Structure formats: C-alpha cells, structure tokens
Amino acid sequence: MKEEKDKPEPSPGNAADGGENGPRWLEHVQFVVEAALRDSDNHLIPFYDKLVARLRESGINIPAIVNTPYVNTIAPEDEPPYPGDLEIERRIRSYIRWNAMAMVVNANRDLHGIGGHISTYASSATLYEVAFNHFFRARTEDYPADIVYFQGHASPGVYARAFLERRIHDSELYNFRQELGNGNGLSSYPHPYLMPAFWEFPTVSMGLSPIMSIYQARFNRYLRARGFLGAEEPRVWCFVGDGETDEPESLGSLTLGARENLDNLIWVVNCNLQRLDGPVRGNGKIIQELESTFRGAGWNVIKVIWGADWDPLFKADRRGLLVQRLGEIVDGAFQKMSVEPGAYARKMAFGQHPETMELVNHLTDEEVRKLRRGGHDPRKVYAAYHAALGHKGVPTVILAKTIKGYGLGEGGEGRNVTHQQKALNEKELREFRSRFQIPINDADVVNTPFYRPDEDSAEHRYLMERRQALGGPVPHRRVEVAPLDVPAPGDFSEFLKGSRSEVSTTMAFVRLLSTLLRSKQIGRRIVPIIPDEARTFGMDPLFREVGIYAPKGQLYEPVDSSSLLYYRETKDGQILEEGITEAGAMSSLIAAGTAYATHGVHMIPFFIFYSMFGLQRIGDLVWAAADMRTRGFMLGATAGRTTLNGEGLQHQDGHSHILASTVPTLLAYDPAFAYEVAVIIQDGMRRMYSEDEDIFYYLTLYNENYTMPEMPEGVADGILKGLYRFRRGDEGKTHKAHILCSGPLIHHALRAQSILSDRYDVSADVWSATSYKLLRNDALAARRWNMLHPEAEARVSYLESVLGSETGPFVAVSDYMRIVPDQIAPWVPGGLMTLGTDGFGRSDTRSGLRRFFEVDAETTVIATLYALALQGRLPMDAVSKAIRNLEVNPDKDFPFLV
Ligand SMILES: Cc1ncc(C[n+]2csc(CCOP(=O)(O)OP(=O)(O)O)c2C)c(N)n1
Ligand SMILES: [Mg+2]
C-alpha cells in the first residue's frame, strides 16, 4: 500500500508509467533499438558500444558487457580500404598453401610417420599472410623488430613463405623434419636452438607462447622505462590455437596485459573450432566463451567471424533473425556445416525461419556452402589488425573464425581427423591444385613439386617489395650485441674472504646481488625477478634501494612509508616483483635472458624462487628457455630436503637437481659456501655475457646459517668443474676414505670427518661437490671419445683426474636424492656409496630430518666404515659397534618407503 502511495503520479509525458508491459520507458528502449538497427544496417556491435557509452555518459554505471552478438566487431562501413593488391596476394597465398602442404606430403611419402601438419596452416594462411604483407615489421635502424610468436605446428607455412622469399632452398623443404641428414634439414617446429638464424621463439608446447608473449610485451615496457629501448616500441604478436587456450598458462596471465596497459600486444586466436581429436567446444561456442574471458580480463576484443559474403545477408536481415540463429548454433554444428553439402548449411543456418530462408534464395547450395568465414577473408582480417594497431590502453585479441584444413577437400576440410592428415590422394591433390590455381600440370601433380614464381614475376616482386617496405624478412633471429665487460673475480673479494658472522648462502647471494646492482659496469642491466618471496629470502631491502617496477608508479602511500625500507614502487623500478606466479616470473627471465637477441641489449636476470616450485612446477618453461638460448641465473632458494626444516612434504626439495640435469644448456650447481656462489656467478657472467655462450645457470641456495670460510687457494677451477678437496683428513691414520658433499650438509661431513679421525682411526678427506651434473657430462664426453677412438691415447675426465690417484672408499652425502651423486658413480674408483634424501619431506627440525633421511654426521660415519668393511679393510662387527655407539637405530624405516 505504502509503495503505491510513493509512486509518482502517472502523466501523459511520464515514461515511468507502469502497466502490464512494465514501465513505459521500456517501450522507448524498444523504439531506440529499432531505430538503431535501421541506422546501423543491422550491425549490432557499434550500436551496443555507442549505447553503453551514452548511458555511461549520463551517469548510469553500466557494468562491463562481456558478450556481444555472434557477428564481426567491425562493421563493414568502418573497414579501412585494403591497401594491397588482393589478387596478387591471393596468388602468393595459394602458392604458399600449396608448398606448405607439399612439404608435409613429400616428407611423409618417403618417410612414413615423419609427421607434420597440413590442416593448421591451411586454416590460418590468411591470418599470417595479411600480417606478412602489411604488418610484421623487421628490425631496421629506427625500429626494433616486431616480436612474433607463430603457432608452432603452422611452421610449414612459415617455411613455405621463406621459400618464396628465397631465404630457403627447395632442398631444405624436401628435408623438412630431417635435421640429421645432409645438414640442411628444417626443424619440425620453431626451435631457435636448432635454427638460430631463423626462429626466434619456441612455441610448440602449447600455452607457453601465450604467457611468454604477455611477459615479453611487459618486459619491452620495462626496458623502455629503464632507458634501454627507444621511444618506438615493437609490437608483440602472438598466434594462438583455439584448442591451445585450454592450457592454464594460456589465459592465466591475461589480467596483467590490461592492468599494465600493454597495448603493444596483439593476440590472434585462430578459431577453427577444432583441436587434435575433435571440436574445441562441440556443445558451445569457443569464440563467445573467449570473448567473455578476454573482455572480463579487460582486453579489447575484435571478432572476425564472417567474411564479406555475409555482409549483404546481415544487411537484409531486418529483424536480426539470422544473427540470432547464428548465435544459437553450437560449434559442433558449424563444423558439420563445413563438411556437408550446402543444403545442410541452408537448412541449419537459414532454414529455421521463412525470412532467413529468403536471404539465401538467390544462392546455389554450393554458394551457401562457400560463404566465407571471417578468418579467410583478407579484408576482414586486415580491418581487425588495423584496428588492433590503433587501439590504445589495453591489449587486443582477435578471435578469427576459420575452417581447419581449409582447401584440403573432402578428405580433410573440417574433418575430425584433419589434424593428423599427412597425405592427400591424387584426386584431392588435383582439386587442391585447381582450387588454388597452382600452375602445375596433371601429370606432375601427384609428385607434389614445390612451386615458386620466377624472380621477375609480378608475384615475386610484390612479395619482396612488401617485405622490404616492412624492413626485411620475418622471422629472422639476429644476434647483434657487443660483449659485456663483466666484473672480474677480484671484484668479489668480499665473498672470497669468508664471514665472521653466521650467514646462509641465500644471504650471501642477496649481498652479492646488491653489490652487482651497484656495479658501474653492469648494475643497470641486472634484473631481479621474484615471485612474492623477497622477504623470505631477505631481499626486501632491495625494494627501497632499487625500487619495484610499476608502470603507474606508486599511487598510494605505502603502509610502511615511515620505515627506511619501505615498499617502493616506481616507474623505473628495477625489480620485477611478479606476485605468486613462477610461470610469469620464468617468462620474465626468458624475456630478459633473450634481450641480447630480441633487442640487441644484454640484460642479466636473476630469478629467485622456492626451489621446490621451480623446475618441478615450470619445467616446460625452463625447457623453452633453453631452446630459446636464454642466458641468466635461476636461483632455487630454501633448497634441500632437510635444510628447509618445518615446511614439510610440499616444500622440501630433494630433486630439483635431477630435473635440472635433464636440461642440456642449464649448468646446475649446489654450492656450500659464499665464495663458491661468487665464483660460479662471476664465471657465469663471463661465459654468458663476455664470451657469448648460450647457457644458463641453476644454483641452489639454502637458509642454514654458518660462518663462511675463506676460499682455499687454487680451488676456483674445481668449483666451476664440479668438485674440489675442501679439507684433508688428519695424517697418520690407519685407514683412508673420502666424503663428497654439497650444500650445508658439508658441516655434517666435517663432523663425520672428526668422528672418523678421533674414534675410528680413519682419515677422511672432505670434498665439496658443486656440480654432479657437470662432472658426469665431462666424464661421459671422455668415455664416449675413448670408445670411438679405441686406439688413441685415452682422454681422462676431470673427475678421473682428481680421484684417480686417491685410495680408499668414496662416500657421497647429499640433501638431494641419492641419484644426484650417483650420476658420477661409474667413474669413482671402487664405486660410490651414497646417502641422500629419497622420499617425501616431513615437518621437523633439521637434526631430526637428517637422522630420518640418514644424511647426518653419524650416518655418514657408519656409511664410511661400512664402505671400508666392504673393501675388507675393517671387520663388519666394527660397523655394528659404531651403529650402537653412535645411537643410530638400525631397524628404523627406510624413508623412501614410508
Ligand atoms: C603442451 C602440449 N600438449 C599437446 C600438444 C600436442 N598438440 C599439438 S597441436 C594440438 C592441437 C592443437 O589445437 P589448436 O590449438 O586448436 O590448434 P589448431 O591446429 O587447431 O590451429 C595438440 C594437442 C602440444 N603441442 N603441446
Ligand atoms: Mg583449433
């Protein structure tokens, strides 16, 4: 009743009047919609955008709209004129299509099962070719080259274009996927490691290039803010598969793009509605789903769904019935429309309503079937790229609808098996040839020869002129960078002298990092990268000192502003504080560690993280980093299954060194002392930045405090090669033994050394094993050489050269799994007895954990005595006695099994 009273009086001019159909103003809305549809040729998106903008201007806070109708974002009348010669470009594109197909077919004809992909490039040829002819810019004097991530398995198309540009010879095309033959094979996918003058970015492990591209675009901004890049910044283009977007890495960092206003970034998602096995979203609509995801994340979304053939149909669709119908059809049905005769599409898309039926009455079934999708229409694609380039403030994603296997005919186009298709039969080849008008005659077509227009042909001239206008060929990996003058070993004397106070190797590293940050030579080039663990590692003083990179500066007063070490965000900050994303942080390391190639600028990244959440969590990015010839330092802090106490099973890392040993160019070190850290980092900088070696480093750092000893004389070489004698055992003992150890456990080894000496008459030398991986690789190389040169003078590995003349058993003790030291066992005289931390971690004290895992001083003593007993130098009961005296429970569980 009361509500009734509060209502305004109805009046003729009052639009708020109620009634059965709601307030009267709603009727006005209907009027507005109809007028807008009339005015905008039934193009709904500009209408939406303008209406929302107007309502917002009127102060009505309309929430973000995440979905728009299933039509192109750009209205036909807003499309710019096409700047190129469409007919010549069509011919060039056709030749590239043919050659891309032919290289896969040829390779598989001779070598059944060698593989390759035809259907992906077939669907994306127009997306790439429009960019090659009009957008991708190469490096010139005043432009630093666009950064392009090609969809990995579209590589045949990229090679085929390079063939037309005469950058690749036909013998290379014939050797696609045959890299080991006569030296001119082409790698299956973009691998800078294998084709370092061609490919720049490895992309084929799905999901990695999307995330890498975001952090690359961000790193470009960082470089600019820090004065390393000129004003004109390159575009970052990332071509993504629609199936690929299911990878968590693909979409996981989208918000960074919008938050940091990365309008230097453009993604092109090839929405062919299919992945390997079948439809991406058979029961849904991937384009609509992605639109809402990207819009929700703040990106600019441009949908390229329909080719120009559809424009008149939409125009004639006065009541929007066609748009409505297309919005209802699920992707599985669209896929079916691409394989069925046109009558099917006529029925599905137009047959629901007499009005829509009428729209295509003038078209034959075949014409209905051929109504093009947006991603196959160069004008629509051009309009989208053009708009993306002009969009300011946030990144753009182009969602382009295509057909997988476009042009492959009945055998492949739109079929579920198309992804795997490697061969075409004669009929299909003929049809492909005729459809794309390739000048190859009927007799030759079965041999799928490559076709390339002559150098004086209009096509060749056009193609080359376009690329010249855009600065040269793409992709093109060029390393043009002068070697860096890095600090000399003497500059690290502070770390070589040892410490009076007790510190951890992590603290020593942080100190070293601050020293490097202050270095006149290289300080500016250091890029500290941290995924939200700076305080854990004691790096928070750096916040104040060098600042956290924040493109907007600091828009608030930090809570700790009154303290000396406040949380300082600044526009030219040096630290990349990534938040909790090891994948993002690794992507930053890759961007920084490849800046020497991408931008011709040496940057020296140090990415520090919880070692458990490094190689285990983001191993595939580490692999990609190696492929990309990344240089830099990864620091796995809070390392060691027993040194990181308390944290338990999911934190205590006892295996990252195994994972590190699998990456060929990653040098993995497990240092025990500050001077070892300093020697390794100094030499790493020399090798990577002065000597131009494409390697990178993994160092484990620990959080156990102890006084750091002074570096003994003459050990630098051993530190770098992986092993040196740290302390000799006492002279004059009956027995001799050797204990190899890494990281903080070295103190247990040293305690074992004195127990062995004092109580068991054993002189044990303690060695610091800084890198089992390097020792093994060197030993493998020597053994292999000897095997292949059996009569030549045998080579001696470093390991054999240092241990060869030693007597006595060798025991290794590690805070990592036994298999880490076991790597060198075959070359240790008399074999190696190993102690390690196999099994799941536990929350407990260090001493508790070390006894539990059997890596403490007492167990090391027992292992040494047992090794002596096995050699017959001691009776077995001496070992039993020691077990009792040292109070080790012989019947405790084996940690690996509990
Ligand atoms: C991480 C990863 N998982 C699986 C694959 C194998 N694979 C290669 S292509 C492909 C399907 C790709 O589908 P989509 O992303 O839609 O690309 P399209 O070929 O359709 O353009 C798969 C599963 C891979 N390359 N990387
Ligand atoms: Mg796909």
CSV table of N, CA and C in Angstrom, one decimal, residues 612-738:
chain,number,residue,atom,x,y,z
A,612,MET,N,61.5,-25.7,-4.7
A,612,MET,CA,60.5,-26.8,-4.9
A,612,MET,C,59.5,-26.3,-6.0
A,613,PHE,N,59.3,-25.0,-6.2
A,613,PHE,CA,58.3,-24.5,-7.1
A,613,PHE,C,59.0,-24.0,-8.4
A,614,GLY,N,60.1,-24.5,-8.7
A,614,GLY,CA,60.8,-24.1,-9.9
A,614,GLY,C,60.8,-25.2,-10.9
A,615,LEU,N,61.8,-25.9,-11.1
A,615,LEU,CA,61.9,-26.9,-12.2
A,615,LEU,C,60.7,-27.9,-12.1
A,616,GLN,N,60.3,-28.2,-10.9
A,616,GLN,CA,59.1,-29.1,-10.9
A,616,GLN,C,57.9,-28.5,-11.4
A,617,ARG,N,57.6,-27.2,-11.1
A,617,ARG,CA,56.4,-26.6,-11.4
A,617,ARG,C,56.4,-26.1,-12.9
A,618,ILE,N,57.5,-25.5,-13.2
A,618,ILE,CA,57.5,-24.8,-14.5
A,618,ILE,C,58.6,-25.4,-15.4
A,619,GLY,N,58.8,-26.7,-15.3
A,619,GLY,CA,59.9,-27.3,-16.1
A,619,GLY,C,59.8,-27.1,-17.6
A,620,ASP,N,58.6,-27.0,-18.1
A,620,ASP,CA,58.5,-26.9,-19.5
A,620,ASP,C,58.9,-25.5,-20.0
A,621,LEU,N,58.7,-24.5,-19.1
A,621,LEU,CA,59.2,-23.1,-19.5
A,621,LEU,C,60.7,-23.1,-19.4
A,622,VAL,N,61.3,-23.9,-18.5
A,622,VAL,CA,62.7,-23.9,-18.4
A,622,VAL,C,63.3,-24.6,-19.7
A,623,TRP,N,62.6,-25.6,-20.2
A,623,TRP,CA,63.0,-26.2,-21.4
A,623,TRP,C,62.9,-25.3,-22.6
A,624,ALA,N,61.8,-24.5,-22.6
A,624,ALA,CA,61.6,-23.5,-23.7
A,624,ALA,C,62.7,-22.4,-23.6
A,625,ALA,N,63.1,-22.1,-22.3
A,625,ALA,CA,64.2,-21.1,-22.2
A,625,ALA,C,65.5,-21.6,-22.8
A,626,ALA,N,65.7,-22.9,-22.6
A,626,ALA,CA,67.0,-23.4,-23.1
A,626,ALA,C,66.9,-23.4,-24.7
A,627,ASP,N,65.7,-23.8,-25.2
A,627,ASP,CA,65.5,-23.8,-26.7
A,627,ASP,C,65.8,-22.4,-27.2
A,628,MET,N,65.4,-21.4,-26.4
A,628,MET,CA,65.4,-20.0,-26.9
A,628,MET,C,66.8,-19.4,-26.6
A,629,ARG,N,67.7,-20.2,-26.1
A,629,ARG,CA,69.1,-19.8,-25.9
A,629,ARG,C,69.1,-18.6,-24.8
A,630,THR,N,68.3,-18.8,-23.8
A,630,THR,CA,68.2,-17.8,-22.7
A,630,THR,C,69.5,-17.9,-21.9
A,631,ARG,N,69.9,-16.7,-21.5
A,631,ARG,CA,71.1,-16.6,-20.6
A,631,ARG,C,70.6,-15.9,-19.3
A,632,GLY,N,71.1,-16.4,-18.2
A,632,GLY,CA,70.7,-15.8,-16.9
A,632,GLY,C,70.8,-16.8,-15.8
A,633,PHE,N,70.4,-16.3,-14.7
A,633,PHE,CA,70.5,-17.2,-13.4
A,633,PHE,C,69.2,-17.5,-12.8
A,634,MET,N,69.0,-18.8,-12.6
A,634,MET,CA,67.8,-19.2,-11.8
A,634,MET,C,68.4,-19.6,-10.4
A,635,LEU,N,67.7,-19.1,-9.4
A,635,LEU,CA,68.2,-19.5,-8.0
A,635,LEU,C,67.1,-20.1,-7.2
A,636,GLY,N,67.4,-21.4,-7.0
A,636,GLY,CA,66.4,-22.2,-6.2
A,636,GLY,C,66.7,-22.0,-4.7
A,637,ALA,N,66.0,-21.2,-4.1
A,637,ALA,CA,66.3,-20.9,-2.7
A,637,ALA,C,65.5,-21.8,-1.8
A,638,THR,N,65.8,-21.8,-0.5
A,638,THR,CA,65.2,-22.7,0.5
A,638,THR,C,65.3,-24.1,0.0
A,639,ALA,N,66.5,-24.4,-0.5
A,639,ALA,CA,66.8,-25.8,-1.1
A,639,ALA,C,67.0,-26.8,0.0
A,640,GLY,N,67.0,-28.0,-0.5
A,640,GLY,CA,67.4,-29.1,0.4
A,640,GLY,C,66.3,-29.7,1.2
A,641,ARG,N,66.2,-31.0,1.1
A,641,ARG,CA,65.0,-31.7,1.8
A,641,ARG,C,65.1,-31.6,3.3
A,642,THR,N,66.3,-31.5,3.8
A,642,THR,CA,66.4,-31.5,5.3
A,642,THR,C,66.9,-30.1,5.8
A,643,THR,N,67.4,-29.3,4.8
A,643,THR,CA,67.8,-27.9,5.3
A,643,THR,C,66.6,-27.0,5.4
A,644,LEU,N,65.7,-27.1,4.5
A,644,LEU,CA,64.4,-26.4,4.7
A,644,LEU,C,63.6,-27.2,5.7
A,645,ASN,N,63.7,-26.8,7.0
A,645,ASN,CA,63.0,-27.6,8.0
A,645,ASN,C,61.6,-27.1,8.2
A,646,GLY,N,60.8,-27.9,8.9
A,646,GLY,CA,59.5,-27.4,9.3
A,646,GLY,C,58.5,-27.4,8.2
A,647,GLU,N,58.9,-27.1,7.0
A,647,GLU,CA,57.9,-26.8,5.9
A,647,GLU,C,57.2,-28.1,5.4
A,648,GLY,N,57.9,-29.2,5.4
A,648,GLY,CA,57.2,-30.4,5.1
A,648,GLY,C,57.2,-30.8,3.6
A,649,LEU,N,56.3,-31.8,3.4
A,649,LEU,CA,56.4,-32.5,2.1
A,649,LEU,C,56.3,-31.7,0.9
A,650,GLN,N,55.5,-30.7,0.8
A,650,GLN,CA,55.3,-30.0,-0.4
A,650,GLN,C,56.3,-28.8,-0.7
A,651,HIS,N,57.1,-28.6,0.4
A,651,HIS,CA,58.1,-27.5,0.2
A,651,HIS,C,59.5,-28.0,0.1
A,652,GLN,N,59.8,-29.2,0.7
A,652,GLN,CA,61.2,-29.6,0.8
A,652,GLN,C,61.7,-30.2,-0.4
A,653,ASP,N,62.6,-29.6,-1.1
A,653,ASP,CA,63.1,-30.0,-2.4
A,653,ASP,C,64.3,-30.9,-2.3
A,654,GLY,N,64.1,-32.1,-2.8
A,654,GLY,CA,65.3,-33.0,-2.8
A,654,GLY,C,65.5,-33.6,-4.2
A,655,HIS,N,64.9,-32.9,-5.2
A,655,HIS,CA,65.1,-33.5,-6.5
A,655,HIS,C,65.2,-32.5,-7.7
A,656,SER,N,65.2,-31.2,-7.4
A,656,SER,CA,65.3,-30.2,-8.5
A,656,SER,C,66.6,-30.4,-9.3
A,657,HIS,N,67.6,-30.9,-8.6
A,657,HIS,CA,68.9,-31.2,-9.3
A,657,HIS,C,68.8,-32.3,-10.3
A,658,ILE,N,67.8,-33.2,-10.1
A,658,ILE,CA,67.6,-34.3,-11.1
A,658,ILE,C,66.9,-33.6,-12.3
A,659,LEU,N,65.9,-32.8,-12.0
A,659,LEU,CA,65.2,-32.1,-13.1
A,659,LEU,C,66.2,-31.2,-13.9
A,660,ALA,N,67.0,-30.5,-13.2
A,660,ALA,CA,68.0,-29.6,-13.8
A,660,ALA,C,69.0,-30.4,-14.7
A,661,SER,N,69.2,-31.6,-14.3
A,661,SER,CA,70.2,-32.4,-15.0
A,661,SER,C,69.7,-32.8,-16.4
A,662,THR,N,68.4,-32.6,-16.6
A,662,THR,CA,67.8,-33.0,-17.9
A,662,THR,C,67.9,-31.9,-19.0
A,663,VAL,N,68.2,-30.7,-18.5
A,663,VAL,CA,68.2,-29.6,-19.5
A,663,VAL,C,69.6,-29.3,-20.0
A,664,PRO,N,69.9,-29.6,-21.3
A,664,PRO,CA,71.3,-29.6,-21.7
A,664,PRO,C,72.1,-28.4,-21.4
A,665,THR,N,71.5,-27.2,-21.7
A,665,THR,CA,72.3,-26.0,-21.5
A,665,THR,C,72.2,-25.3,-20.2
A,666,LEU,N,71.6,-26.0,-19.2
A,666,LEU,CA,71.4,-25.5,-17.9
A,666,LEU,C,72.6,-26.0,-17.0
A,667,LEU,N,73.4,-25.1,-16.5
A,667,LEU,CA,74.5,-25.5,-15.7
A,667,LEU,C,74.0,-25.5,-14.2
A,668,ALA,N,74.0,-26.7,-13.6
A,668,ALA,CA,73.4,-26.8,-12.3
A,668,ALA,C,74.4,-26.9,-11.2
A,669,TYR,N,74.4,-26.0,-10.2
A,669,TYR,CA,75.3,-26.0,-9.1
A,669,TYR,C,74.6,-26.1,-7.8
A,670,ASP,N,75.3,-26.8,-6.8
A,670,ASP,CA,74.8,-26.9,-5.5
A,670,ASP,C,75.9,-26.5,-4.5
A,671,PRO,N,76.1,-25.2,-4.4
A,671,PRO,CA,77.2,-24.7,-3.6
A,671,PRO,C,77.0,-24.8,-2.1
A,672,ALA,N,78.1,-24.9,-1.4
A,672,ALA,CA,78.1,-24.9,0.1
A,672,ALA,C,78.4,-23.6,0.7
A,673,PHE,N,79.3,-22.8,0.0
A,673,PHE,CA,79.9,-21.6,0.7
A,673,PHE,C,79.7,-20.4,-0.2
A,674,ALA,N,79.8,-19.2,0.5
A,674,ALA,CA,79.6,-17.9,-0.2
A,674,ALA,C,80.6,-17.8,-1.3
A,675,TYR,N,81.8,-18.2,-1.1
A,675,TYR,CA,82.8,-18.0,-2.1
A,675,TYR,C,82.5,-18.8,-3.4
A,676,GLU,N,81.9,-20.0,-3.1
A,676,GLU,CA,81.5,-20.8,-4.3
A,676,GLU,C,80.5,-20.1,-5.1
A,677,VAL,N,79.5,-19.5,-4.4
A,677,VAL,CA,78.4,-18.8,-5.1
A,677,VAL,C,79.0,-17.7,-5.9
A,678,ALA,N,80.0,-17.0,-5.3
A,678,ALA,CA,80.6,-15.8,-6.0
A,678,ALA,C,81.4,-16.3,-7.2
A,679,VAL,N,82.1,-17.3,-7.1
A,679,VAL,CA,83.0,-17.8,-8.2
A,679,VAL,C,82.1,-18.3,-9.4
A,680,ILE,N,81.0,-19.0,-9.0
A,680,ILE,CA,80.1,-19.5,-10.1
A,680,ILE,C,79.4,-18.3,-10.8
A,681,ILE,N,78.9,-17.4,-10.0
A,681,ILE,CA,78.2,-16.3,-10.7
A,681,ILE,C,79.2,-15.4,-11.5
A,682,GLN,N,80.3,-15.2,-11.0
A,682,GLN,CA,81.3,-14.3,-11.8
A,682,GLN,C,81.6,-15.0,-13.1
A,683,ASP,N,81.9,-16.3,-13.0
A,683,ASP,CA,82.3,-17.0,-14.2
A,683,ASP,C,81.1,-17.2,-15.2
A,684,GLY,N,79.9,-17.3,-14.6
A,684,GLY,CA,78.7,-17.4,-15.4
A,684,GLY,C,78.5,-16.1,-16.2
A,685,MET,N,78.7,-15.0,-15.5
A,685,MET,CA,78.5,-13.7,-16.3
A,685,MET,C,79.6,-13.6,-17.4
A,686,ARG,N,80.8,-14.1,-17.1
A,686,ARG,CA,81.9,-14.0,-18.1
A,686,ARG,C,81.5,-14.9,-19.3
A,687,ARG,N,81.0,-16.1,-19.0
A,687,ARG,CA,80.8,-17.0,-20.1
A,687,ARG,C,79.6,-16.5,-20.9
A,688,MET,N,78.5,-16.1,-20.2
A,688,MET,CA,77.3,-15.7,-21.0
A,688,MET,C,77.4,-14.3,-21.7
A,689,TYR,N,78.0,-13.4,-21.0
A,689,TYR,CA,77.9,-12.0,-21.5
A,689,TYR,C,79.2,-11.5,-22.1
A,690,SER,N,80.3,-12.1,-21.7
A,690,SER,CA,81.5,-11.7,-22.4
A,690,SER,C,81.9,-12.7,-23.5
A,691,GLU,N,81.7,-13.9,-23.2
A,691,GLU,CA,82.1,-15.0,-24.2
A,691,GLU,C,80.9,-15.4,-25.1
A,692,ASP,N,79.7,-14.9,-24.8
A,692,ASP,CA,78.6,-15.2,-25.7
A,692,ASP,C,78.2,-16.6,-25.7
A,693,GLU,N,78.3,-17.3,-24.7
A,693,GLU,CA,77.8,-18.7,-24.6
A,693,GLU,C,76.3,-18.8,-24.3
A,694,ASP,N,75.6,-19.6,-25.1
A,694,ASP,CA,74.2,-19.7,-24.8
A,694,ASP,C,73.9,-20.8,-23.8
A,695,ILE,N,74.2,-20.4,-22.6
A,695,ILE,CA,73.9,-21.3,-21.4
A,695,ILE,C,73.2,-20.5,-20.4
A,696,PHE,N,72.6,-21.2,-19.4
A,696,PHE,CA,72.1,-20.5,-18.2
A,696,PHE,C,72.3,-21.3,-17.0
A,697,TYR,N,72.1,-20.8,-15.8
A,697,TYR,CA,72.5,-21.3,-14.6
A,697,TYR,C,71.4,-21.6,-13.6
A,698,TYR,N,71.6,-22.7,-12.9
A,698,TYR,CA,70.7,-23.0,-11.8
A,698,TYR,C,71.6,-23.2,-10.5
A,699,LEU,N,71.4,-22.4,-9.5
A,699,LEU,CA,72.1,-22.5,-8.3
A,699,LEU,C,71.1,-22.8,-7.2
A,700,THR,N,71.4,-23.8,-6.4
A,700,THR,CA,70.5,-23.9,-5.2
A,700,THR,C,71.1,-23.2,-4.0
A,701,LEU,N,70.3,-22.5,-3.3
A,701,LEU,CA,70.7,-21.7,-2.2
A,701,LEU,C,69.9,-22.2,-0.9
A,702,TYR,N,70.6,-22.1,0.2
A,702,TYR,CA,70.0,-22.6,1.4
A,702,TYR,C,69.8,-21.6,2.5
A,703,ASN,N,69.0,-21.9,3.5
A,703,ASN,CA,68.7,-20.9,4.5
A,703,ASN,C,69.3,-21.3,5.9
A,704,GLU,N,70.3,-22.2,5.9
A,704,GLU,CA,71.0,-22.5,7.1
A,704,GLU,C,72.2,-21.6,7.3
A,705,ASN,N,72.3,-21.0,8.5
A,705,ASN,CA,73.3,-20.1,8.8
A,705,ASN,C,74.6,-20.7,9.3
A,706,TYR,N,75.7,-20.3,8.9
A,706,TYR,CA,77.0,-20.7,9.4
A,706,TYR,C,78.1,-19.7,9.0
A,707,THR,N,79.2,-19.8,9.7
A,707,THR,CA,80.3,-18.8,9.2
A,707,THR,C,80.8,-19.4,7.9
A,708,MET,N,81.0,-18.4,7.0
A,708,MET,CA,81.5,-18.8,5.7
A,708,MET,C,83.1,-18.8,5.8
A,709,PRO,N,83.7,-19.9,5.4
A,709,PRO,CA,85.1,-20.0,5.4
A,709,PRO,C,85.7,-19.1,4.3
A,710,GLU,N,87.0,-18.9,4.4
A,710,GLU,CA,87.7,-18.2,3.4
A,710,GLU,C,88.0,-19.2,2.2
A,711,MET,N,88.0,-18.7,1.0
A,711,MET,CA,88.2,-19.6,-0.1
A,711,MET,C,89.7,-20.1,-0.1
A,712,PRO,N,89.8,-21.5,0.0
A,712,PRO,CA,91.2,-22.0,-0.1
A,712,PRO,C,91.9,-21.7,-1.4
A,713,GLU,N,93.2,-21.7,-1.4
A,713,GLU,CA,94.0,-21.4,-2.6
A,713,GLU,C,93.6,-22.4,-3.7
A,714,GLY,N,93.6,-21.9,-4.9
A,714,GLY,CA,93.6,-22.8,-6.1
A,714,GLY,C,92.3,-23.7,-6.3
A,715,VAL,N,91.2,-23.3,-5.7
A,715,VAL,CA,90.1,-24.2,-5.8
A,715,VAL,C,89.0,-23.7,-6.9
A,716,ALA,N,89.3,-22.5,-7.4
A,716,ALA,CA,88.3,-21.9,-8.3
A,716,ALA,C,87.9,-22.8,-9.5
A,717,ASP,N,89.0,-23.4,-10.1
A,717,ASP,CA,88.7,-24.3,-11.2
A,717,ASP,C,87.9,-25.5,-10.8
A,718,GLY,N,88.2,-26.1,-9.6
A,718,GLY,CA,87.4,-27.2,-9.2
A,718,GLY,C,85.9,-26.8,-8.9
A,719,ILE,N,85.7,-25.6,-8.3
A,719,ILE,CA,84.4,-25.2,-8.0
A,719,ILE,C,83.6,-25.2,-9.3
A,720,LEU,N,84.2,-24.6,-10.4
A,720,LEU,CA,83.5,-24.5,-11.6
A,720,LEU,C,83.3,-25.8,-12.3
A,721,LYS,N,84.3,-26.7,-12.1
A,721,LYS,CA,84.1,-28.0,-12.8
A,721,LYS,C,83.3,-29.0,-12.0
A,722,GLY,N,83.1,-28.7,-10.8
A,722,GLY,CA,82.1,-29.5,-10.0
A,722,GLY,C,82.6,-30.2,-8.8
A,723,LEU,N,84.0,-30.2,-8.5
A,723,LEU,CA,84.5,-30.9,-7.4
A,723,LEU,C,85.9,-30.4,-7.0
A,724,TYR,N,86.1,-30.2,-5.7
A,724,TYR,CA,87.4,-29.9,-5.2
A,724,TYR,C,87.5,-30.4,-3.8
A,725,ARG,N,88.8,-30.6,-3.3
A,725,ARG,CA,89.0,-31.1,-2.0
A,725,ARG,C,88.9,-29.9,-1.1
A,726,PHE,N,88.0,-30.0,-0.1
A,726,PHE,CA,87.8,-28.8,0.8
A,726,PHE,C,88.7,-28.9,2.0
A,727,ARG,N,88.7,-30.1,2.6
A,727,ARG,CA,89.6,-30.3,3.8
A,727,ARG,C,90.1,-31.7,3.8
A,728,ARG,N,91.5,-31.8,3.9
A,728,ARG,CA,92.1,-33.1,4.0
A,728,ARG,C,91.8,-33.7,5.4
A,729,GLY,N,91.8,-35.0,5.4
A,729,GLY,CA,91.7,-35.7,6.7
A,729,GLY,C,93.0,-35.6,7.5
A,730,ASP,N,93.0,-36.0,8.8
A,730,ASP,CA,94.2,-36.0,9.5
A,730,ASP,C,95.2,-37.0,9.0
A,731,GLU,N,96.5,-36.6,9.1
A,731,GLU,CA,97.6,-37.5,8.7
A,731,GLU,C,97.7,-38.6,9.7
A,732,GLY,N,98.4,-39.7,9.3
A,732,GLY,CA,98.9,-40.7,10.3
A,732,GLY,C,97.8,-41.7,10.7
A,733,LYS,N,96.7,-41.8,10.0
A,733,LYS,CA,95.6,-42.7,10.4
A,733,LYS,C,95.8,-44.1,9.7
A,734,THR,N,95.2,-45.1,10.2
A,734,THR,CA,95.4,-46.4,9.6
A,734,THR,C,94.6,-46.5,8.2
A,735,HIS,N,93.4,-45.9,8.3
A,735,HIS,CA,92.5,-46.0,7.1
A,735,HIS,C,92.3,-44.7,6.4
A,736,LYS,N,92.0,-44.8,5.1
A,736,LYS,CA,91.8,-43.6,4.3
A,736,LYS,C,90.4,-43.7,3.7
A,737,ALA,N,89.7,-42.6,3.6
A,737,ALA,CA,88.4,-42.5,3.0
A,737,ALA,C,88.1,-41.1,2.5
A,738,HIS,N,87.1,-41.0,1.6
A,738,HIS,CA,86.7,-39.6,1.1
A,738,HIS,C,85.2,-39.4,1.2
